[in-house]
Amino acid sequence: MMQPSRQEYEQKKEWERQQRQDHFRVAAGMMEFLGVVLGVVGILVLVALLISLISWLSQNVSGTFSLIRTQLQ
């Protein structure tokens, strides 16, 4: 049986190292994409809450002023 040469061994190890590095790059890219998607969803939720707050505040202010106006008449 023939043993692989030192050069073949080092080439195999380098190929395996490259494969591991590629897997980590793919995983890092997927995590970055997931972070962006979650960030956008979080921003949309916060915008919806802000719109809801502004809507509630405008209704409350108009209701308060109408109540004050009826009390003064």
XYZ file of N, CA and C in Angstrom:
219
model
N 0.836 -1.166 0.000
C 0.000 0.000 0.000
C 0.888 1.238 0.000
N 0.518 2.202 -0.798
C 1.336 3.393 -0.949
C 0.830 4.490 -0.025
N 1.747 5.109 0.717
C 1.370 6.188 1.623
C 1.350 7.507 0.851
N 0.415 8.368 1.212
C 0.379 9.656 0.525
C 1.616 10.484 0.871
N 2.049 11.263 -0.049
C 3.236 12.083 0.178
C 2.880 13.254 1.096
N 3.905 13.888 1.587
C 3.732 15.029 2.488
C 2.964 16.155 1.775
N 3.246 16.375 0.514
C 2.584 17.425 -0.253
C 1.091 17.126 -0.408
N 0.747 15.866 -0.678
C -0.666 15.497 -0.798
C -1.389 15.679 0.530
N -0.700 15.333 1.612
C -1.271 15.498 2.946
C -1.546 16.975 3.236
N -0.582 17.828 2.950
C -0.748 19.262 3.190
C -1.829 19.856 2.296
N -1.942 19.384 1.069
C -2.999 19.857 0.175
C -4.378 19.466 0.710
N -4.458 18.230 1.235
C -5.727 17.776 1.801
C -6.107 18.613 3.022
N -5.136 18.881 3.884
C -5.400 19.696 5.069
C -5.803 21.123 4.679
N -5.153 21.682 3.667
C -5.491 23.026 3.203
C -6.900 23.050 2.622
N -7.260 22.024 1.873
C -8.613 21.935 1.311
C -9.652 21.846 2.421
N -9.375 21.046 3.455
C -10.296 20.923 4.589
C -10.426 22.253 5.329
N -9.305 22.969 5.479
C -9.342 24.271 6.131
C -10.173 25.263 5.320
N -10.025 25.232 4.018
C -10.807 26.096 3.140
C -12.308 25.766 3.245
N -12.619 24.488 3.320
C -14.015 24.059 3.447
C -14.625 24.583 4.750
N -13.884 24.447 5.854
C -14.379 24.961 7.142
C -14.572 26.475 7.084
N -13.620 27.158 6.467
C -13.710 28.606 6.348
C -14.927 29.009 5.508
N -15.187 28.282 4.439
C -16.358 28.559 3.608
C -17.653 28.346 4.388
N -17.699 27.301 5.188
C -18.901 27.026 5.987
C -19.146 28.160 6.983
N -18.065 28.640 7.621
C -18.218 29.745 8.561
C -18.661 31.022 7.851
N -18.155 31.261 6.648
C -18.574 32.441 5.888
C -20.058 32.370 5.553
N -20.525 31.194 5.157
C -21.946 31.026 4.839
C -22.787 31.241 6.099
N -22.361 30.664 7.210
C -23.106 30.833 8.467
C -23.118 32.300 8.894
N -22.002 32.984 8.749
C -21.940 34.397 9.121
C -22.852 35.229 8.213
N -22.880 34.910 6.940
C -23.759 35.623 6.016
C -25.226 35.413 6.346
N -25.577 34.194 6.710
C -26.970 33.903 7.069
C -27.354 34.628 8.354
N -26.448 34.663 9.325
C -26.742 35.366 10.577
C -26.880 36.867 10.332
N -26.053 37.418 9.455
C -26.157 38.834 9.136
C -27.499 39.136 8.463
N -27.911 38.289 7.534
C -29.194 38.465 6.862
C -30.337 38.380 7.864
N -30.281 37.406 8.753
C -31.320 37.252 9.774
C -31.369 38.479 10.680
N -30.209 39.016 11.031
C -30.169 40.220 11.858
C -30.813 41.412 11.167
N -30.565 41.545 9.862
C -31.170 42.648 9.110
C -32.684 42.481 9.052
N -33.144 41.269 8.783
C -34.590 41.018 8.711
C -35.247 41.308 10.055
N -34.650 40.835 11.141
C -35.216 41.098 12.473
C -35.184 42.584 12.817
N -34.139 43.276 12.389
C -34.065 44.718 12.603
C -35.175 45.458 11.879
N -35.431 45.079 10.629
C -36.498 45.718 9.852
C -37.851 45.439 10.495
N -38.075 44.204 10.922
C -39.340 43.867 11.586
C -39.497 44.675 12.872
N -38.417 44.802 13.633
C -38.473 45.597 14.861
C -38.792 47.058 14.580
N -38.184 47.607 13.541
C -38.462 48.997 13.172
C -39.919 49.154 12.764
N -40.450 48.224 11.985
C -41.848 48.302 11.567
C -42.795 48.234 12.760
N -42.490 47.382 13.728
C -43.318 47.290 14.937
C -43.275 48.613 15.702
N -42.088 49.189 15.833
C -41.975 50.458 16.556
C -42.692 51.588 15.827
N -42.640 51.609 14.507
C -43.364 52.630 13.740
C -44.872 52.457 13.937
N -45.341 51.219 13.921
C -46.773 50.969 14.143
C -47.191 51.437 15.534
N -46.361 51.176 16.530
C -46.673 51.647 17.884
C -46.677 53.172 17.955
N -45.757 53.809 17.269
C -45.705 55.267 17.268
C -46.931 55.868 16.586
N -47.358 55.288 15.487
C -48.564 55.753 14.796
C -49.787 55.571 15.690
N -49.851 54.441 16.368
C -50.960 54.189 17.283
C -50.965 55.208 18.419
N -49.798 55.512 18.951
C -49.703 56.492 20.033
C -50.137 57.877 19.556
N -49.693 58.284 18.386
C -50.068 59.597 17.855
C -51.563 59.658 17.601
N -52.134 58.593 17.070
C -53.583 58.544 16.830
C -54.346 58.657 18.142
N -53.928 57.906 19.141
C -54.591 57.957 20.443
C -54.471 59.345 21.053
N -53.281 59.942 20.932
C -53.053 61.250 21.515
C -53.919 62.314 20.846
N -54.049 62.269 19.529
C -54.873 63.272 18.841
C -56.348 63.112 19.225
N -56.824 61.878 19.362
C -58.205 61.661 19.781
C -58.426 62.133 21.216
N -57.450 61.903 22.066
C -57.568 62.285 23.468
C -57.546 63.802 23.618
N -56.677 64.450 22.878
C -56.602 65.912 22.960
C -57.899 66.535 22.445
N -58.408 66.053 21.315
C -59.652 66.627 20.790
C -60.813 66.353 21.744
N -60.848 65.195 22.352
C -61.896 64.887 23.322
C -61.793 65.767 24.550
N -60.589 66.031 25.006
C -60.376 66.883 26.176
C -60.821 68.307 25.880
N -60.454 68.825 24.723
C -60.841 70.202 24.375
C -62.350 70.325 24.175
N -62.977 69.332 23.607
C -64.439 69.402 23.462
C -65.114 69.366 24.836
N -64.557 68.589 25.751
C -65.116 68.531 27.103
C -64.940 69.880 27.815
N -63.779 70.485 27.664
C -63.534 71.790 28.274
C -64.468 72.839 27.666
N -64.659 72.795 26.345
C -65.520 73.750 25.673
C -66.965 73.626 26.166
N -67.461 72.402 26.364
C -68.840 72.236 26.844
C -68.976 72.702 28.300
N -67.919 72.551 29.092
C -67.949 72.983 30.488
C -67.963 74.507 30.593
N -67.306 75.189 29.651
C -67.231 76.635 29.689
C -68.499 77.308 29.140
N -69.302 76.607 28.417
C -70.516 77.205 27.848
C -71.661 77.159 28.777
